[in-house]
XYZ file of N, CA and C in Angstrom:
372
model
N 0.834 -1.179 0.000
C 0.000 0.000 0.000
C 0.885 1.250 0.000
N 0.618 2.219 -0.899
C 1.467 3.405 -0.979
C 1.186 4.412 0.135
N 2.231 5.155 0.509
C 2.064 6.262 1.439
C 1.470 7.435 0.670
N 0.704 8.279 1.373
C 0.164 9.471 0.724
C 0.068 10.618 1.715
N -0.090 11.796 1.156
C -0.332 13.023 1.908
C -1.674 13.551 1.425
N -2.530 13.970 2.330
C -3.890 14.381 1.980
C -4.045 15.884 2.199
N -4.637 16.539 1.220
C -4.992 17.945 1.337
C -6.506 18.078 1.307
N -7.050 18.844 2.222
C -8.498 19.043 2.313
C -8.785 20.537 2.297
N -9.755 20.930 1.473
C -10.171 22.327 1.396
C -11.657 22.420 1.695
N -11.993 23.158 2.747
C -13.401 23.408 3.080
C -13.764 24.744 2.447
N -14.535 24.687 1.380
C -14.911 25.888 0.653
C -16.359 26.259 0.900
N -16.734 27.409 0.422
C -18.098 27.898 0.596
C -19.118 26.966 -0.053
N -18.792 26.458 -1.232
C -19.729 25.614 -1.977
C -19.435 24.131 -1.809
N -18.177 23.751 -1.927
C -17.790 22.343 -1.852
C -16.608 22.146 -0.910
N -16.540 20.946 -0.341
C -15.395 20.514 0.450
C -14.683 19.458 -0.383
N -13.386 19.668 -0.622
C -12.633 18.814 -1.528
C -11.427 18.206 -0.834
N -10.972 17.072 -1.387
C -9.758 16.435 -0.870
C -8.975 15.850 -2.037
N -7.667 15.802 -1.860
C -6.786 15.161 -2.835
C -5.705 14.417 -2.059
N -5.326 13.252 -2.587
C -4.222 12.490 -1.994
C -3.053 12.536 -2.966
N -1.895 12.883 -2.447
C -0.663 12.910 -3.237
C 0.193 11.745 -2.757
N 0.555 10.874 -3.685
C 1.395 9.721 -3.348
C 2.838 10.159 -3.170
N 3.624 9.345 -2.505
C 5.043 9.646 -2.309
C 5.758 9.847 -3.639
N 5.247 9.224 -4.702
C 5.832 9.364 -6.040
C 5.540 10.725 -6.651
N 4.583 11.484 -6.055
C 4.190 12.779 -6.592
C 2.911 12.714 -7.414
N 2.450 11.510 -7.735
C 1.195 11.345 -8.467
C 0.010 11.544 -7.520
N -1.141 11.893 -8.092
C -2.342 12.001 -7.269
C -3.066 10.664 -7.246
N -3.745 10.427 -6.150
C -4.522 9.195 -5.998
C -6.001 9.558 -5.903
N -6.427 10.438 -6.777
C -7.833 10.779 -6.847
C -8.249 11.945 -5.984
N -9.299 12.592 -6.423
C -9.883 13.694 -5.667
C -11.281 13.297 -5.213
N -11.707 13.874 -4.124
C -13.037 13.640 -3.584
C -13.696 14.996 -3.377
N -15.003 15.060 -3.496
C -15.705 16.326 -3.317
C -17.115 16.062 -2.803
N -17.534 16.900 -1.873
C -18.909 16.860 -1.351
C -19.368 18.299 -1.170
N -20.636 18.515 -1.291
C -21.218 19.835 -1.056
C -20.957 20.229 0.400
N -20.498 21.441 0.623
C -20.263 21.912 1.987
C -21.611 22.098 2.674
N -21.816 21.418 3.811
C -23.116 21.491 4.478
C -23.308 22.797 5.243
N -24.480 23.377 5.051
C -24.855 24.606 5.744
C -26.102 24.331 6.575
N -26.307 25.178 7.581
C -27.464 25.032 8.469
C -28.020 26.433 8.734
N -29.325 26.581 8.588
C -29.976 27.863 8.885
C -30.639 27.779 10.256
N -30.407 28.816 11.055
C -31.057 28.937 12.359
C -31.542 30.373 12.515
N -32.814 30.525 12.725
C -33.423 31.854 12.900
C -33.063 32.787 11.744
N -33.040 32.245 10.544
C -32.753 33.049 9.361
C -31.287 33.379 9.147
N -30.392 32.801 9.959
C -28.951 33.054 9.847
C -28.285 31.771 9.371
N -27.346 31.897 8.427
C -26.710 30.737 7.815
C -25.350 30.440 8.445
N -25.143 29.158 8.797
C -23.913 28.686 9.429
C -23.352 27.498 8.651
N -22.033 27.290 8.754
C -21.440 26.035 8.294
C -21.788 24.976 9.337
N -22.143 23.782 8.902
C -22.535 22.702 9.806
C -21.294 21.889 10.189
N -20.714 22.212 11.345
C -19.450 21.600 11.790
C -19.565 20.084 11.912
N -20.623 19.576 12.500
C -20.747 18.118 12.678
C -20.824 17.398 11.337
N -21.584 17.945 10.405
C -21.668 17.330 9.077
C -20.328 17.432 8.348
N -19.620 18.550 8.522
C -18.290 18.688 7.921
C -17.317 17.663 8.489
N -17.385 17.447 9.785
C -16.523 16.449 10.420
C -16.788 15.061 9.822
N -18.042 14.743 9.600
C -18.415 13.457 9.004
C -17.836 13.334 7.586
N -17.913 14.403 6.811
C -17.369 14.399 5.444
C -15.864 14.193 5.471
N -15.165 14.954 6.311
C -13.702 14.843 6.394
C -13.295 13.447 6.868
N -13.979 12.914 7.872
C -13.688 11.549 8.329
C -13.874 10.552 7.193
N -14.915 10.740 6.381
C -15.151 9.861 5.240
C -14.035 9.942 4.209
N -13.576 11.161 3.932
C -12.453 11.336 3.001
C -11.226 10.579 3.513
N -10.906 10.773 4.795
C -9.717 10.136 5.366
C -9.852 8.613 5.375
N -11.032 8.102 5.673
C -11.253 6.648 5.649
C -11.039 6.093 4.246
N -11.534 6.801 3.255
C -11.384 6.360 1.863
C -9.900 6.274 1.495
N -9.134 7.318 1.809
C -7.701 7.303 1.473
C -6.952 6.278 2.323
N -7.353 6.125 3.594
C -6.717 5.127 4.462
C -6.900 3.713 3.919
N -8.014 3.474 3.243
C -8.266 2.138 2.687
C -7.339 1.835 1.510
N -6.717 2.866 0.962
C -5.813 2.699 -0.180
C -4.347 2.687 0.217
N -4.030 3.191 1.405
C -2.633 3.271 1.818
C -2.500 4.000 3.140
N -1.260 4.280 3.502
C -0.981 4.939 4.783
C -0.904 6.450 4.588
N -1.677 7.187 5.385
C -1.640 8.646 5.341
C -0.479 9.117 6.204
N 0.453 9.825 5.592
C 1.640 10.318 6.301
C 1.457 11.737 6.839
N 0.502 12.466 6.286
C 0.261 13.834 6.734
C -1.019 14.372 6.130
N -1.608 15.350 6.811
C -2.842 15.977 6.342
C -2.676 17.486 6.461
N -3.030 18.180 5.392
C -3.050 19.641 5.402
C -4.454 20.096 5.078
N -4.830 21.256 5.595
C -6.187 21.719 5.311
C -6.229 23.231 5.149
N -7.240 23.666 4.444
C -7.558 25.084 4.318
C -9.057 25.200 4.547
N -9.498 26.393 4.861
C -10.935 26.596 5.026
C -11.275 28.026 4.668
N -12.545 28.312 4.701
C -13.031 29.645 4.406
C -12.446 30.581 5.466
N -11.544 31.450 5.066
C -10.780 32.254 6.010
C -11.556 33.253 6.831
N -12.670 33.738 6.306
C -13.424 34.753 7.029
C -14.374 34.160 8.062
N -14.530 32.847 8.081
C -15.428 32.205 9.039
C -14.603 31.601 10.167
N -15.054 31.808 11.383
C -14.312 31.346 12.549
C -15.221 30.472 13.406
N -14.736 29.291 13.763
C -15.470 28.412 14.657
C -14.919 28.520 16.055
N -15.686 29.027 17.004
C -15.186 29.127 18.375
C -14.999 27.738 18.988
N -13.883 27.584 19.699
C -13.520 26.289 20.288
C -13.255 26.471 21.779
N -13.738 25.513 22.578
C -13.447 25.494 24.009
C -13.165 24.052 24.392
N -12.075 23.821 25.106
C -11.692 22.477 25.554
C -11.641 21.477 24.392
N -11.147 21.939 23.250
C -10.959 21.057 22.102
C -12.200 20.729 21.308
N -13.319 21.391 21.577
C -14.554 21.105 20.853
C -15.195 22.397 20.365
N -15.868 22.321 19.227
C -16.569 23.492 18.699
C -17.697 23.899 19.638
N -17.782 25.174 19.929
C -18.828 25.712 20.787
C -20.057 26.072 19.946
N -19.810 26.429 18.696
C -20.890 26.854 17.813
C -20.481 26.602 16.373
N -21.460 26.419 15.498
C -21.161 26.401 14.074
C -20.735 27.811 13.668
N -19.757 27.936 12.752
C -19.339 29.280 12.321
C -20.307 29.868 11.304
N -20.482 31.182 11.372
C -21.279 31.885 10.371
C -20.623 31.725 9.007
N -21.425 31.643 7.936
C -20.838 31.690 6.599
C -20.274 33.089 6.393
N -19.247 33.191 5.594
C -18.514 34.455 5.471
C -19.366 35.592 4.932
N -20.389 35.308 4.164
C -21.199 36.367 3.561
C -22.451 36.700 4.382
N -22.598 36.073 5.540
C -23.762 36.324 6.396
C -23.695 37.753 6.936
N -24.789 38.466 6.851
C -24.835 39.862 7.270
C -25.418 40.037 8.675
N -25.554 38.941 9.423
C -26.197 38.986 10.741
C -25.446 39.842 11.751
N -24.165 40.048 11.553
C -23.373 40.799 12.523
C -23.078 42.231 12.061
N -23.763 42.699 11.020
C -23.474 44.028 10.467
C -23.619 45.140 11.507
N -24.645 45.060 12.336
C -24.859 46.102 13.346
C -23.705 46.107 14.366
N -23.280 44.916 14.789
C -22.164 44.827 15.732
C -20.890 45.348 15.081
N -20.650 44.935 13.840
C -19.453 45.379 13.119
C -19.425 46.895 13.006
N -20.558 47.499 12.702
C -20.626 48.953 12.543
C -20.288 49.679 13.839
N -20.661 49.087 14.972
C -20.382 49.752 16.245
C -18.954 49.512 16.739
N -18.362 48.380 16.384
C -17.027 48.034 16.875
C -15.917 48.532 15.956
N -16.135 48.531 14.653
C -15.073 48.856 13.696
C -14.406 50.209 13.970
N -15.119 51.277 14.268
C -14.423 52.546 14.528
C -13.430 52.457 15.692
N -13.688 51.595 16.659
C -12.804 51.454 17.816
C -11.548 50.641 17.504
N -11.625 49.746 16.519
C -10.487 48.863 16.234
C -9.816 49.148 14.899
N -10.370 50.078 14.126
C -9.854 50.368 12.783
C -8.347 50.631 12.797
N -7.862 51.378 13.756
C -6.438 51.727 13.810
C -5.553 50.504 14.092
N -6.097 49.428 14.643
C -5.327 48.216 14.939
C -5.354 47.196 13.798
N -6.202 47.414 12.797
C -6.333 46.448 11.698
C -5.011 46.359 10.937
N -4.525 45.129 10.738
C -3.249 44.908 10.086
C -3.371 44.755 8.566
N -4.538 44.357 8.097
C -4.704 44.126 6.667
C -6.151 44.413 6.279
N -6.390 44.526 4.979
C -7.781 44.760 4.551
C -8.690 43.630 4.996
N -9.943 43.959 5.266
C -10.913 42.972 5.687
C -11.543 42.308 4.475
N -12.133 41.125 4.702
C -12.872 40.418 3.646
C -14.314 40.261 4.066
N -15.085 39.643 3.208
C -16.484 39.391 3.538
C -17.320 40.647 3.448
N -18.397 40.697 4.174
C -19.335 41.817 4.163
C -18.801 42.920 5.074
N -18.787 44.139 4.589
C -18.347 45.253 5.421
C -19.370 46.379 5.319
N -19.313 47.292 6.255
C -20.224 48.440 6.244
C -19.576 49.664 5.625
N -18.328 49.562 5.198
C -17.638 50.734 4.595
C -18.194 51.039 3.232
């Protein structure tokens, strides 16, 4: 069984994975729709469903060989709060406007500390 390295990308629309063999060849790509959940009219990424998808990707590649490493990327503007190693809440999707009022009140106080341009929805 060949060794491989797995890359996983959690995107707004799809969650994808690719396995790269030690030889440098790919051992197939996998893709599933990124699961979202609406609560009170606000859209969130569904962390538990995402975990199930990622576990499935890893199981599939594990059945073909030994995974030597895993790298991942995700939607950068969405943050999942964590406490004691577990998600406390599903993260808002990056384009959700539910926090616009809070952002408008806080941004003037922190604008001078911002290190780089912001992404996602802004009130500017």
